[in-house]
Short mmCIF file of C-alpha atoms and ligand atoms in Angstrom, two decimals:
data_model
loop_
_atom_site.label_atom_id
_atom_site.label_comp_id
_atom_site.label_asym_id
_atom_site.label_seq_id
_atom_site.Cartn_x
_atom_site.Cartn_y
_atom_site.Cartn_z
CA MET J 28 22.33 -14.54 32.60
CA SER J 29 23.19 -11.35 30.68
CA GLU J 30 20.82 -9.97 27.99
CA ARG J 31 23.39 -10.91 25.38
CA SER J 32 23.82 -14.51 26.45
CA THR J 33 20.05 -14.91 26.83
CA ALA J 34 19.63 -13.87 23.19
CA GLY J 35 22.48 -16.20 22.22
CA ALA J 36 20.85 -19.09 24.06
CA LEU J 37 17.50 -18.39 22.39
CA LEU J 38 19.15 -18.41 18.99
CA GLU J 39 20.87 -21.72 19.73
CA ALA J 40 17.58 -23.24 20.86
CA LEU J 41 15.93 -22.00 17.68
CA ARG J 42 18.68 -23.42 15.46
CA HIS J 43 18.37 -26.73 17.27
CA ARG J 44 14.60 -26.96 16.61
CA CYS J 45 14.65 -25.88 12.95
CA ALA J 46 17.91 -27.02 11.44
CA GLY J 47 16.79 -26.68 7.81
CA VAL J 48 15.75 -23.00 7.95
CA ALA J 49 18.26 -20.35 6.77
CA LEU J 50 19.06 -17.98 9.64
CA LEU J 51 21.06 -14.81 8.94
CA THR J 52 23.00 -13.36 11.86
CA ALA J 53 25.97 -11.53 10.26
CA ALA J 54 25.53 -7.78 10.84
CA ASP J 55 25.91 -6.83 7.16
CA GLU J 56 23.37 -9.46 6.05
CA VAL J 57 20.84 -8.54 8.71
CA ALA J 58 21.19 -4.74 8.34
CA PRO J 59 18.76 -4.21 5.39
CA TYR J 60 15.97 -5.89 7.38
CA LEU J 61 16.36 -3.52 10.34
CA VAL J 62 15.28 -0.27 8.72
CA ASP J 63 12.10 0.71 6.89
CA HIS J 64 11.85 2.19 3.39
CA ARG J 65 11.60 5.79 4.65
CA ARG J 66 14.37 5.23 7.22
CA LEU J 67 12.05 6.39 10.00
CA TYR J 68 12.45 3.24 12.09
CA HIS J 69 15.64 1.40 13.04
CA GLY J 70 15.46 -1.85 14.99
CA GLN J 71 17.56 -4.80 16.08
CA ALA J 72 16.84 -8.50 15.59
CA LEU J 73 17.75 -11.83 17.09
CA ALA J 74 18.27 -13.01 13.49
CA VAL J 75 16.56 -13.00 10.11
CA ALA J 76 14.94 -16.30 9.09
CA LEU J 77 14.36 -17.07 5.42
CA PRO J 78 12.11 -20.13 5.18
CA ASP J 79 11.60 -21.56 1.70
CA SER J 80 8.32 -23.43 2.15
CA THR J 81 5.14 -23.41 4.21
CA ALA J 82 6.34 -26.59 5.93
CA GLN J 83 9.60 -24.90 6.98
CA LEU J 84 7.76 -21.80 8.15
CA SER J 85 5.38 -23.94 10.17
CA VAL J 86 8.27 -25.66 12.00
CA LEU J 87 9.97 -22.29 12.56
CA MET J 88 6.84 -20.63 13.98
CA ALA J 89 6.07 -23.61 16.22
CA ALA J 90 9.61 -23.27 17.60
CA CYS J 91 9.19 -19.52 18.16
CA TYR J 92 5.89 -20.19 19.90
CA ALA J 93 7.48 -22.75 22.23
CA LEU J 94 10.44 -20.45 22.96
CA ASP J 95 8.35 -17.25 23.30
CA ILE J 96 10.19 -15.53 20.47
CA ALA J 97 8.32 -12.62 18.90
CA MET J 98 8.06 -12.72 15.08
CA VAL J 99 8.13 -9.83 12.60
CA PRO J 100 7.11 -10.84 9.06
CA GLN J 101 8.78 -8.91 6.29
CA GLY J 102 7.92 -8.86 2.58
CA GLY J 103 9.49 -6.36 0.18
CA ASN J 104 9.93 -3.81 3.01
CA THR J 105 8.33 -1.02 0.96
CA SER J 106 5.55 -0.12 3.38
CA TYR J 107 5.21 3.30 4.96
CA CYS J 108 4.23 2.74 8.57
CA GLY J 109 7.16 0.75 10.00
CA GLY J 110 5.10 -2.46 10.18
CA ALA J 111 7.93 -4.71 9.00
CA THR J 112 10.70 -3.28 11.22
CA PRO J 113 11.57 -5.06 14.49
CA ASP J 114 11.79 -3.14 17.77
CA ALA J 115 15.05 -2.17 19.48
CA SER J 116 15.18 -5.14 21.88
CA GLY J 117 17.22 -7.42 19.61
CA ARG J 118 14.98 -10.31 20.69
CA GLN J 119 12.50 -10.38 17.81
CA LEU J 120 12.95 -12.71 14.84
CA VAL J 121 12.45 -11.11 11.42
CA ILE J 122 10.91 -13.64 9.04
CA GLY J 123 11.55 -12.74 5.40
CA LEU J 124 9.28 -14.32 2.78
CA ALA J 125 11.48 -13.69 -0.29
CA ARG J 126 12.37 -17.35 -0.81
CA MET J 127 8.72 -18.40 -0.94
CA ASN J 128 8.21 -16.91 -4.37
CA ARG J 129 6.74 -19.59 -6.60
CA VAL J 130 3.69 -19.33 -8.83
CA ARG J 131 1.99 -22.53 -7.72
CA SER J 132 -0.67 -22.75 -10.41
CA ILE J 133 -2.74 -20.75 -12.82
CA ASP J 134 -6.27 -21.63 -13.88
CA PRO J 135 -7.24 -19.40 -16.83
CA ALA J 136 -10.66 -21.05 -17.14
CA ASN J 137 -11.39 -20.11 -13.51
CA PHE J 138 -9.64 -16.74 -13.94
CA SER J 139 -7.45 -17.40 -10.92
CA ILE J 140 -3.80 -17.75 -10.00
CA THR J 141 -2.23 -19.25 -6.87
CA VAL J 142 1.04 -17.68 -5.78
CA GLU J 143 3.31 -17.80 -2.76
CA ALA J 144 3.52 -14.79 -0.49
CA GLY J 145 7.07 -13.83 -1.50
CA CYS J 146 6.18 -13.39 -5.20
CA LEU J 147 6.94 -9.85 -6.30
CA LEU J 148 3.76 -8.07 -7.42
CA ALA J 149 5.38 -7.48 -10.83
CA ASN J 150 5.91 -11.23 -11.20
CA VAL J 151 2.26 -11.96 -10.41
CA GLN J 152 1.24 -9.42 -13.07
CA ARG J 153 3.68 -11.02 -15.54
CA ALA J 154 2.49 -14.58 -14.85
CA ALA J 155 -1.10 -13.43 -15.44
CA ALA J 156 -0.15 -11.72 -18.71
CA GLU J 157 1.63 -14.86 -19.92
CA ALA J 158 -1.69 -16.69 -19.55
CA ASP J 159 -3.43 -13.92 -21.55
CA CYS J 160 -5.01 -12.62 -18.34
CA TYR J 161 -4.82 -9.46 -16.27
CA PHE J 162 -4.11 -8.98 -12.56
CA PRO J 163 -5.20 -5.41 -11.75
CA LEU J 164 -3.29 -4.54 -8.56
CA GLU J 165 -0.90 -1.72 -9.55
CA LEU J 166 1.46 0.18 -7.23
CA GLY J 167 4.56 2.26 -7.93
CA SER J 168 6.47 -0.29 -5.84
CA ALA J 169 5.37 -3.30 -7.95
CA GLY J 170 8.97 -4.29 -8.72
CA SER J 171 9.91 -4.61 -5.03
CA CYS J 172 6.79 -5.27 -2.95
CA GLN J 173 5.53 -8.84 -2.45
CA ILE J 174 1.99 -10.11 -2.81
CA GLY J 175 2.09 -11.25 0.84
CA GLY J 176 2.89 -7.65 1.84
CA ASN J 177 0.13 -6.37 -0.44
CA LEU J 178 -2.37 -8.72 1.20
CA SER J 179 -1.13 -7.93 4.71
CA THR J 180 -1.49 -4.17 4.18
CA ASN J 181 -4.61 -4.58 2.00
CA ALA J 182 -2.81 -2.33 -0.50
CA GLY J 183 -4.78 -0.02 -2.76
CA GLY J 184 -2.97 1.72 -5.60
CA LEU J 185 -3.93 2.98 -9.02
CA ASN J 186 -6.84 0.73 -10.09
CA VAL J 187 -8.99 0.56 -6.95
CA LEU J 188 -11.75 2.64 -8.53
CA ARG J 189 -12.63 -0.29 -10.78
CA PHE J 190 -11.18 -3.43 -9.19
CA GLY J 191 -11.15 -2.69 -5.44
CA MET J 192 -8.40 -3.07 -2.83
CA THR J 193 -6.24 -6.20 -2.51
CA ARG J 194 -8.84 -7.85 -0.26
CA ALA J 195 -11.33 -7.69 -3.12
CA LEU J 196 -8.86 -9.54 -5.36
CA ALA J 197 -8.33 -12.54 -3.08
CA LEU J 198 -10.30 -15.77 -3.37
CA GLY J 199 -8.36 -17.99 -1.00
CA ILE J 200 -5.51 -17.94 1.46
CA GLU J 201 -2.93 -20.16 3.13
CA ALA J 202 -1.32 -18.93 6.34
CA VAL J 203 0.65 -20.18 9.31
CA LEU J 204 -0.88 -19.28 12.66
CA PRO J 205 1.37 -18.12 15.52
CA ASP J 206 1.64 -21.60 17.03
CA GLY J 207 2.77 -23.12 13.72
CA ARG J 208 -0.54 -24.63 12.56
CA VAL J 209 -1.28 -24.19 8.87
CA LEU J 210 -4.60 -22.63 7.92
CA GLN J 211 -5.35 -24.00 4.47
CA ARG J 212 -8.05 -22.13 2.54
CA LEU J 213 -6.58 -21.87 -0.93
CA ARG J 214 -9.93 -22.10 -2.66
CA GLY J 215 -10.54 -20.57 -6.05
CA LEU J 216 -14.21 -20.01 -5.26
CA ARG J 217 -16.19 -16.88 -5.96
CA LYS J 218 -18.99 -18.10 -3.72
CA ASP J 219 -18.15 -19.65 -0.36
CA ASN J 220 -20.26 -18.89 2.70
CA THR J 221 -18.81 -21.46 5.08
CA GLY J 222 -18.55 -19.55 8.32
CA TYR J 223 -16.38 -16.61 9.34
CA ASP J 224 -14.30 -15.11 6.54
CA LEU J 225 -10.86 -16.01 7.93
CA LYS J 226 -9.20 -14.92 4.70
CA SER J 227 -10.50 -11.38 5.10
CA LEU J 228 -9.36 -11.33 8.72
CA LEU J 229 -5.77 -12.15 7.80
CA ILE J 230 -5.78 -9.65 4.93
CA GLY J 231 -4.92 -6.19 6.27
CA ALA J 232 -3.75 -7.67 9.61
CA GLU J 233 -0.18 -6.46 8.98
CA GLY J 234 1.33 -9.69 10.26
CA THR J 235 -0.29 -9.43 13.70
CA LEU J 236 -2.39 -12.60 13.42
CA GLY J 237 -0.17 -15.00 11.47
CA ILE J 238 1.94 -15.18 8.33
CA ILE J 239 0.33 -15.45 4.90
CA THR J 240 2.18 -18.05 2.84
CA ALA J 241 0.11 -18.19 -0.36
CA ALA J 242 -3.05 -16.83 -1.93
CA THR J 243 -5.42 -17.59 -4.75
CA LEU J 244 -6.15 -14.36 -6.59
CA LYS J 245 -8.75 -13.25 -9.11
CA LEU J 246 -7.74 -12.65 -12.70
CA TRP J 247 -9.53 -10.83 -15.50
CA PRO J 248 -9.24 -11.18 -19.28
CA ARG J 249 -6.35 -9.27 -20.86
CA LEU J 250 -7.10 -5.59 -21.50
CA ARG J 251 -7.43 -4.97 -25.23
CA SER J 252 -7.90 -1.21 -25.43
CA SER J 253 -7.19 1.82 -23.29
CA ALA J 254 -7.18 5.62 -23.39
CA THR J 255 -5.20 7.87 -21.07
CA ALA J 256 -5.46 11.62 -20.55
CA PHE J 257 -3.62 14.28 -18.60
CA VAL J 258 -6.04 17.07 -17.78
CA ALA J 259 -5.58 20.50 -16.19
CA VAL J 260 -8.37 21.57 -13.84
CA ARG J 261 -8.97 24.74 -11.87
CA ASP J 262 -9.57 23.15 -8.49
CA VAL J 263 -10.53 19.98 -6.64
CA ALA J 264 -14.26 20.63 -7.06
CA ALA J 265 -13.79 20.72 -10.86
CA ALA J 266 -11.81 17.46 -10.66
CA ILE J 267 -14.61 15.74 -8.76
CA ALA J 268 -17.21 17.05 -11.22
CA LEU J 269 -15.03 15.64 -14.03
CA LEU J 270 -14.91 12.28 -12.21
CA GLY J 271 -18.71 12.18 -12.19
CA ARG J 272 -18.89 12.94 -15.91
CA LEU J 273 -16.30 10.29 -16.78
CA ARG J 274 -18.13 7.68 -14.73
CA ALA J 275 -21.36 8.56 -16.46
CA ALA J 276 -19.76 8.46 -19.92
CA ALA J 277 -17.48 5.44 -19.53
CA GLY J 278 -19.17 3.36 -16.84
CA GLU J 279 -16.92 0.71 -15.38
CA ARG J 280 -14.24 1.32 -18.03
CA LEU J 281 -12.77 4.04 -15.78
CA ASN J 282 -9.75 2.30 -14.20
CA SER J 283 -7.90 5.26 -12.66
CA PHE J 284 -8.52 8.82 -11.62
CA GLU J 285 -5.47 10.41 -9.98
CA LEU J 286 -5.19 13.99 -8.75
CA LEU J 287 -1.81 15.75 -8.98
CA PRO J 288 -1.15 19.25 -7.66
CA ARG J 289 1.36 21.48 -9.41
CA ALA J 290 3.77 21.10 -6.43
CA ALA J 291 3.91 17.31 -6.96
CA ILE J 292 4.55 17.64 -10.69
CA GLU J 293 7.33 20.16 -10.07
CA LEU J 294 8.98 17.94 -7.43
CA ALA J 295 8.91 14.90 -9.75
CA CYS J 296 10.40 16.87 -12.67
CA ARG J 297 13.10 18.35 -10.45
CA HIS J 298 14.23 15.18 -8.69
CA ILE J 299 13.58 12.24 -11.02
CA PRO J 300 15.54 12.04 -14.29
CA ASP J 301 13.56 11.68 -17.55
CA THR J 302 10.37 12.92 -15.95
CA ARG J 303 8.42 15.66 -17.70
CA ALA J 304 5.09 17.42 -17.40
CA PRO J 305 2.71 16.65 -20.30
CA LEU J 306 0.93 20.03 -20.05
CA GLY J 307 2.60 23.43 -20.01
CA THR J 308 -0.27 25.27 -18.35
CA GLU J 309 0.05 26.98 -15.02
CA SER J 310 -3.01 25.27 -13.54
CA ALA J 311 -2.91 24.42 -9.85
CA TRP J 312 -4.20 20.85 -10.30
CA CYS J 313 -4.04 18.09 -12.90
CA VAL J 314 -5.88 14.79 -13.29
CA LEU J 315 -4.41 11.64 -14.79
CA CYS J 316 -7.24 9.36 -15.87
CA GLU J 317 -7.39 6.11 -17.77
CA LEU J 318 -10.14 4.07 -19.40
CA ALA J 319 -9.60 0.43 -20.31
CA SER J 320 -11.66 -2.33 -21.83
CA PHE J 321 -11.53 -6.11 -22.20
CA VAL J 322 -12.69 -5.73 -25.80
CA ASP J 323 -11.26 -3.74 -28.67
CA GLU J 324 -13.23 -0.50 -28.72
CA PRO J 325 -12.51 3.16 -29.58
CA LEU J 326 -11.85 4.43 -26.05
CA ASP J 327 -9.86 7.45 -27.29
CA GLU J 328 -13.03 8.74 -28.97
CA LEU J 329 -15.07 8.09 -25.85
CA LEU J 330 -12.57 9.90 -23.62
CA GLN J 331 -12.09 12.78 -26.06
CA GLY J 332 -15.86 13.27 -26.29
CA ALA J 333 -16.28 13.30 -22.52
CA LEU J 334 -13.40 15.76 -22.12
CA LEU J 335 -14.83 18.03 -24.82
CA GLN J 336 -18.13 18.20 -23.00
CA ALA J 337 -16.32 18.88 -19.73
CA SER J 338 -14.41 21.67 -21.43
CA GLU J 339 -17.64 23.20 -22.77
CA ALA J 340 -18.95 23.15 -19.20
CA SER J 341 -15.73 25.00 -18.13
CA LEU J 342 -14.69 22.11 -15.92
CA ILE J 343 -11.28 21.64 -17.51
CA GLN J 344 -8.63 24.10 -18.67
CA ASP J 345 -6.53 21.92 -20.96
CA ALA J 346 -6.05 18.24 -21.78
CA VAL J 347 -3.79 15.90 -23.74
CA LEU J 348 -4.49 12.29 -24.67
CA ALA J 349 -1.65 9.78 -24.89
CA SER J 350 -1.28 9.02 -28.58
CA ASN J 351 0.73 5.82 -28.06
CA GLU J 352 2.10 3.54 -25.36
CA SER J 353 5.33 5.52 -24.87
CA GLN J 354 3.38 8.73 -24.27
CA ARG J 355 1.14 6.85 -21.87
CA ARG J 356 4.28 5.72 -20.00
CA VAL J 357 5.43 9.37 -19.78
CA PHE J 358 2.16 10.26 -18.01
CA TRP J 359 2.36 7.32 -15.61
CA ASN J 360 6.10 7.68 -14.96
CA LEU J 361 5.42 11.20 -13.79
CA ARG J 362 2.70 9.98 -11.44
CA GLU J 363 4.71 7.08 -10.10
CA ALA J 364 7.81 9.27 -9.58
CA ILE J 365 6.10 11.44 -6.97
CA PRO J 366 6.77 9.32 -3.82
CA GLU J 367 10.46 8.93 -4.67
CA ALA J 368 10.72 12.64 -5.59
CA GLN J 369 9.28 13.51 -2.19
CA ARG J 370 11.76 11.21 -0.49
CA ARG J 371 14.66 12.87 -2.30
CA ALA J 372 13.31 16.39 -1.79
CA GLY J 373 13.75 16.26 1.95
CA PRO J 374 11.94 15.39 5.13
CA GLY J 375 8.19 15.39 5.33
CA VAL J 376 5.06 14.30 7.10
CA LYS J 377 2.79 11.91 5.22
CA HIS J 378 -0.94 11.46 5.69
CA ASP J 379 -2.76 8.67 3.88
CA ILE J 380 -6.36 9.77 4.27
CA SER J 381 -9.71 9.10 2.70
CA VAL J 382 -13.01 10.91 2.86
CA PRO J 383 -16.20 10.40 0.84
CA VAL J 384 -15.41 11.56 -2.71
CA SER J 385 -18.10 14.24 -2.37
CA ALA J 386 -16.29 15.69 0.68
CA LEU J 387 -12.86 15.91 -0.98
CA PRO J 388 -13.13 19.56 -2.16
CA ALA J 389 -14.18 20.85 1.27
CA PHE J 390 -11.60 18.71 3.06
CA VAL J 391 -8.75 19.91 0.81
CA ALA J 392 -9.81 23.56 1.22
CA GLU J 393 -9.96 23.33 5.02
CA ALA J 394 -6.83 21.23 5.49
CA SER J 395 -4.79 23.36 3.06
CA ALA J 396 -5.83 26.51 4.93
CA TRP J 397 -4.72 24.88 8.19
CA VAL J 398 -1.31 23.98 6.74
CA GLN J 399 -0.82 27.49 5.35
CA ALA J 400 -1.63 29.04 8.69
CA HIS J 401 0.31 26.63 10.94
CA VAL J 402 3.16 25.23 8.83
CA PRO J 403 4.09 28.21 6.64
CA GLU J 404 7.58 26.84 5.94
CA GLY J 405 6.16 23.52 4.65
CA THR J 406 5.13 22.76 1.06
CA LEU J 407 1.85 20.94 0.71
CA VAL J 408 2.05 18.04 -1.77
CA ALA J 409 -1.45 16.54 -1.65
CA TYR J 410 -1.91 13.98 -4.42
CA GLY J 411 -3.32 10.57 -5.08
CA HIS J 412 -6.29 8.41 -5.75
CA ALA J 413 -9.03 11.05 -5.83
CA GLY J 414 -11.39 8.62 -7.57
CA ASP J 415 -11.37 6.63 -4.31
CA GLY J 416 -11.52 9.73 -2.07
CA ASN J 417 -7.92 8.89 -1.03
CA LEU J 418 -5.22 11.57 -0.93
CA HIS J 419 -1.63 11.46 0.26
CA PHE J 420 -1.90 14.76 2.07
CA ASN J 421 1.83 15.21 2.55
CA ILE J 422 3.88 18.16 3.72
CA ASN J 423 7.51 18.51 2.63
CA TRP J 424 10.21 20.77 4.02
CA LEU J 425 12.18 21.79 0.95
CA GLY J 426 14.60 24.13 2.75
CA PRO J 427 17.09 23.23 5.47
CA ILE J 428 15.41 22.10 8.68
CA ALA J 429 16.61 20.12 11.69
CA PRO J 430 14.92 16.70 11.99
CA ALA J 431 14.14 17.54 15.63
CA ALA J 432 12.14 20.58 14.51
CA ILE J 433 9.91 18.38 12.36
CA ALA J 434 9.65 15.69 15.03
CA SER J 435 8.39 18.25 17.53
CA GLN J 436 5.68 19.55 15.16
CA GLU J 437 4.65 16.23 13.68
CA PRO J 438 2.18 14.99 16.33
CA LEU J 439 0.35 18.31 16.29
CA ILE J 440 0.17 18.42 12.49
CA ARG J 441 -0.95 14.81 12.28
CA ARG J 442 -3.70 15.33 14.85
CA ALA J 443 -4.99 18.52 13.22
CA ILE J 444 -5.21 16.91 9.76
CA HIS J 445 -6.75 13.74 11.16
CA ASP J 446 -9.32 15.75 13.14
CA LEU J 447 -10.43 17.33 9.87
CA VAL J 448 -10.54 13.89 8.25
CA ALA J 449 -12.71 12.62 11.10
CA ALA J 450 -14.98 15.66 10.82
CA HIS J 451 -15.61 14.72 7.19
CA GLY J 452 -16.36 11.07 8.05
CA GLY J 453 -13.00 9.86 6.72
CA SER J 454 -10.24 7.41 7.56
CA ILE J 455 -6.74 8.09 8.92
CA SER J 456 -5.35 5.16 6.94
CA ALA J 457 -6.82 4.65 3.51
CA GLU J 458 -4.34 2.16 2.06
CA HIS J 459 -0.97 2.15 3.88
CA GLY J 460 -2.07 0.52 7.15
CA ILE J 461 -1.22 1.34 10.76
CA GLY J 462 2.18 -0.27 11.43
CA GLN J 463 3.88 1.44 14.35
CA LEU J 464 3.38 4.93 12.91
CA LYS J 465 -0.35 5.20 13.56
CA VAL J 466 -0.98 3.00 16.61
CA THR J 467 -1.86 6.03 18.73
CA GLU J 468 -3.99 7.52 15.97
CA LEU J 469 -5.95 4.27 15.54
CA GLN J 470 -6.56 4.20 19.28
CA HIS J 471 -7.64 7.83 19.28
CA TYR J 472 -10.09 7.61 16.36
CA SER J 473 -11.60 4.14 16.96
CA SER J 474 -14.52 3.59 19.31
CA PRO J 475 -14.01 1.48 22.47
CA VAL J 476 -16.25 -1.17 20.91
CA GLU J 477 -14.09 -1.37 17.78
CA LEU J 478 -10.90 -1.56 19.84
CA ASP J 479 -12.34 -4.23 22.15
CA ALA J 480 -13.36 -6.35 19.16
CA MET J 481 -9.92 -5.98 17.56
CA ARG J 482 -8.14 -6.91 20.80
CA ALA J 483 -10.41 -9.92 21.27
CA ILE J 484 -9.55 -11.17 17.78
CA LYS J 485 -5.84 -10.63 18.47
CA ARG J 486 -6.03 -12.54 21.77
CA ALA J 487 -7.96 -15.41 20.20
CA LEU J 488 -5.49 -16.01 17.38
CA ASP J 489 -2.28 -14.88 19.10
CA PRO J 490 -2.77 -15.54 22.82
CA LYS J 491 0.93 -15.09 23.61
CA GLY J 492 1.14 -11.79 21.70
CA LEU J 493 4.10 -13.00 19.63
CA MET J 494 3.00 -11.80 16.18
CA ASN J 495 4.48 -8.43 15.27
CA PRO J 496 4.00 -6.95 18.77
CA GLY J 497 3.34 -3.24 19.00
CA LYS J 498 2.14 -3.00 15.40
CA LEU J 499 -1.46 -2.03 14.62
CA LEU J 500 -2.52 -2.39 18.30
CA ALA J 501 -0.58 -1.14 21.31
CA ARG J 502 1.17 -3.90 23.28
P1 FAD E 17 6.36 -4.99 3.86
O1 FAD E 17 6.70 -3.56 3.87
O2 FAD E 17 7.49 -5.92 3.93
O3 FAD E 17 5.36 -5.34 5.07
C1 FAD E 17 4.17 -4.61 5.26
C2 FAD E 17 3.40 -5.19 6.46
O4 FAD E 17 2.92 -6.50 6.14
C3 FAD E 17 4.24 -5.39 7.71
O5 FAD E 17 3.41 -5.20 8.83
C4 FAD E 17 4.70 -6.83 7.63
O6 FAD E 17 4.96 -7.36 8.92
C5 FAD E 17 3.51 -7.50 7.00
N1 FAD E 17 3.80 -8.63 6.12
C6 FAD E 17 4.58 -8.65 5.00
N2 FAD E 17 4.50 -9.86 4.41
C7 FAD E 17 3.67 -10.62 5.17
C8 FAD E 17 3.17 -11.95 5.07
N3 FAD E 17 3.52 -12.76 4.07
N4 FAD E 17 2.32 -12.38 6.03
C9 FAD E 17 1.94 -11.58 7.05
N5 FAD E 17 2.38 -10.31 7.19
C10 FAD E 17 3.23 -9.85 6.26
N6 FAD E 17 0.78 1.29 -1.10
C11 FAD E 17 -0.51 1.39 -1.53
O7 FAD E 17 -1.41 0.86 -0.87
N7 FAD E 17 -0.81 2.07 -2.67
C12 FAD E 17 0.12 2.65 -3.45
O8 FAD E 17 -0.19 3.26 -4.46
C13 FAD E 17 1.49 2.51 -3.04
N8 FAD E 17 2.47 3.05 -3.79
C14 FAD E 17 3.76 2.93 -3.38
C15 FAD E 17 4.75 3.48 -4.17
C16 FAD E 17 6.09 3.40 -3.77
C17 FAD E 17 7.15 3.98 -4.65
C18 FAD E 17 6.42 2.77 -2.54
C19 FAD E 17 7.84 2.67 -2.07
C20 FAD E 17 5.43 2.22 -1.75
C21 FAD E 17 4.09 2.29 -2.16
N9 FAD E 17 3.07 1.74 -1.41
C22 FAD E 17 1.77 1.83 -1.83
C23 FAD E 17 3.36 1.12 -0.10
C24 FAD E 17 3.79 -0.39 -0.16
O9 FAD E 17 4.39 -0.72 -1.39
C25 FAD E 17 2.60 -1.29 0.13
O10 FAD E 17 2.17 -1.08 1.46
C26 FAD E 17 2.89 -2.78 -0.06
O11 FAD E 17 1.67 -3.49 -0.01
C27 FAD E 17 3.86 -3.36 0.98
O12 FAD E 17 4.31 -4.62 0.54
P2 FAD E 17 5.71 -5.20 1.05
O13 FAD E 17 5.89 -6.56 0.46
O14 FAD E 17 6.79 -4.24 0.80
O15 FAD E 17 5.43 -5.34 2.62
C1 MLT E 18 1.24 6.51 -3.97
O1 MLT E 18 0.05 6.48 -4.25
O2 MLT E 18 2.10 6.94 -4.75
C2 MLT E 18 1.67 5.98 -2.64
O3 MLT E 18 0.68 5.22 -2.05
C3 MLT E 18 1.90 7.16 -1.75
C4 MLT E 18 3.27 7.46 -1.46
O4 MLT E 18 4.15 6.72 -1.88
O5 MLT E 18 3.48 8.45 -0.79
ZN1 ZN E 19 -1.24 5.70 -2.87
#
């Protein structure tokens, strides 16, 4: 039998076993599912399945298991490591979660919400707000990423400093295992020590252990006051000293502490309409920080006082506080425009690294010097969640350059930056995951014991290796 007819026969068998599940096969309908957000990976698929309930997904996955069809879950397709893109074989089934997008229930007294995996993050935030509550996960992609994708990548974002990563926001989970069995642990419990934490195992697994269908998430009371500042600092060491002062002054009210280099601000202003820099100074680095409280309190005064003291200690060069919500939006729009500005500016190499916060100044100094010496034609755009020790240490080529020229340098650059990360006790993937982009890097920087344990878990839950093969772990 030819490759083509084998795929056709598989598809027929699949249709036969799960008649109710929508299966897209027309080239124009399938095309958007075959390429990742950064257009780094292009795949082929047997079809795209769009189940609309856990029961449908369970039947579909049981059929795939029986027919040995590999499955690639896909949420909003906004991730950065190619985790949701099928391989080139044309024999993998993409399973899109967009139709499973209901808010199942909200329990304000328990401060929890239960949502299906295909809910857009922005819709989870909105549903919480409608119940006078707050869901703190915040990413620039909130309007297009899904909560199932956030859980599967254990996304971080802008409020991790106070509320933690997505894993820390989950109370319970429902998932379909590779053979179609439903794992039902949608508990809204803050205390539950009944055996292994299967929820935590599925979170951050990037679709390699099963498909998350719903989750019960923590909520907080609505925020009633906030204060936001854009601050110019001399260097990264001054930024980290400022972080310490803000934590001391504001305690847990410090929601966000983002570091923006001048290069990132310039790129955003150049490429994204209606974006402007709040400060006119020539400083090399800026910090965007925000305090927030569940009670009405004068946070502007608190922030202003802390910034004044930092200024007297020569830690900051200039600062402006947002005087209203629209000015606050100007600050955040600038921050959130950076990834898209980088995408429009031209090709680049991204690194999503973390080191202990205390090591950030030394890491940035050493890694910047390496880039200057070895990639003189590249522009370093290192920005991000400095309060978490997490920077997007990206290099952009702003002038004309052949893609092949970047491709040939990329492995060397990646390894050099990651070696420095490792030397500072850091991580090569702080919040974006491994996908297919960093499989080799994960293998290189993990110990044999860690890799053995991960492979054993994979084998136990996915003995046929059908869940998102080649992602996270090598085949
Ligand atoms: P997808 O890209 O569709 O999938 C991601 C991975 O999860 C894949 O491996 C996929 O197979 C798997 N998957 C998806 N859904 C499921 C499911 N239901 N069950 C099992 N596996 C599943 N990320 C951050 O962490 N912090 C940021 O600040 C941030 N900012 C961003 C800003 C912009 C402008 C953009 C474009 C992206 C940003 N991201 C950020 C990256 C991205 O939005 C996150 O990784 C997000 O969590 C991915 O969600 P998604 O629904 O798009 O998942
Ligand atoms: C961000 O923090 O903006 C993203 O995680 C990084 C990126 O999009 O490059
Ligand atoms: Zn980020």
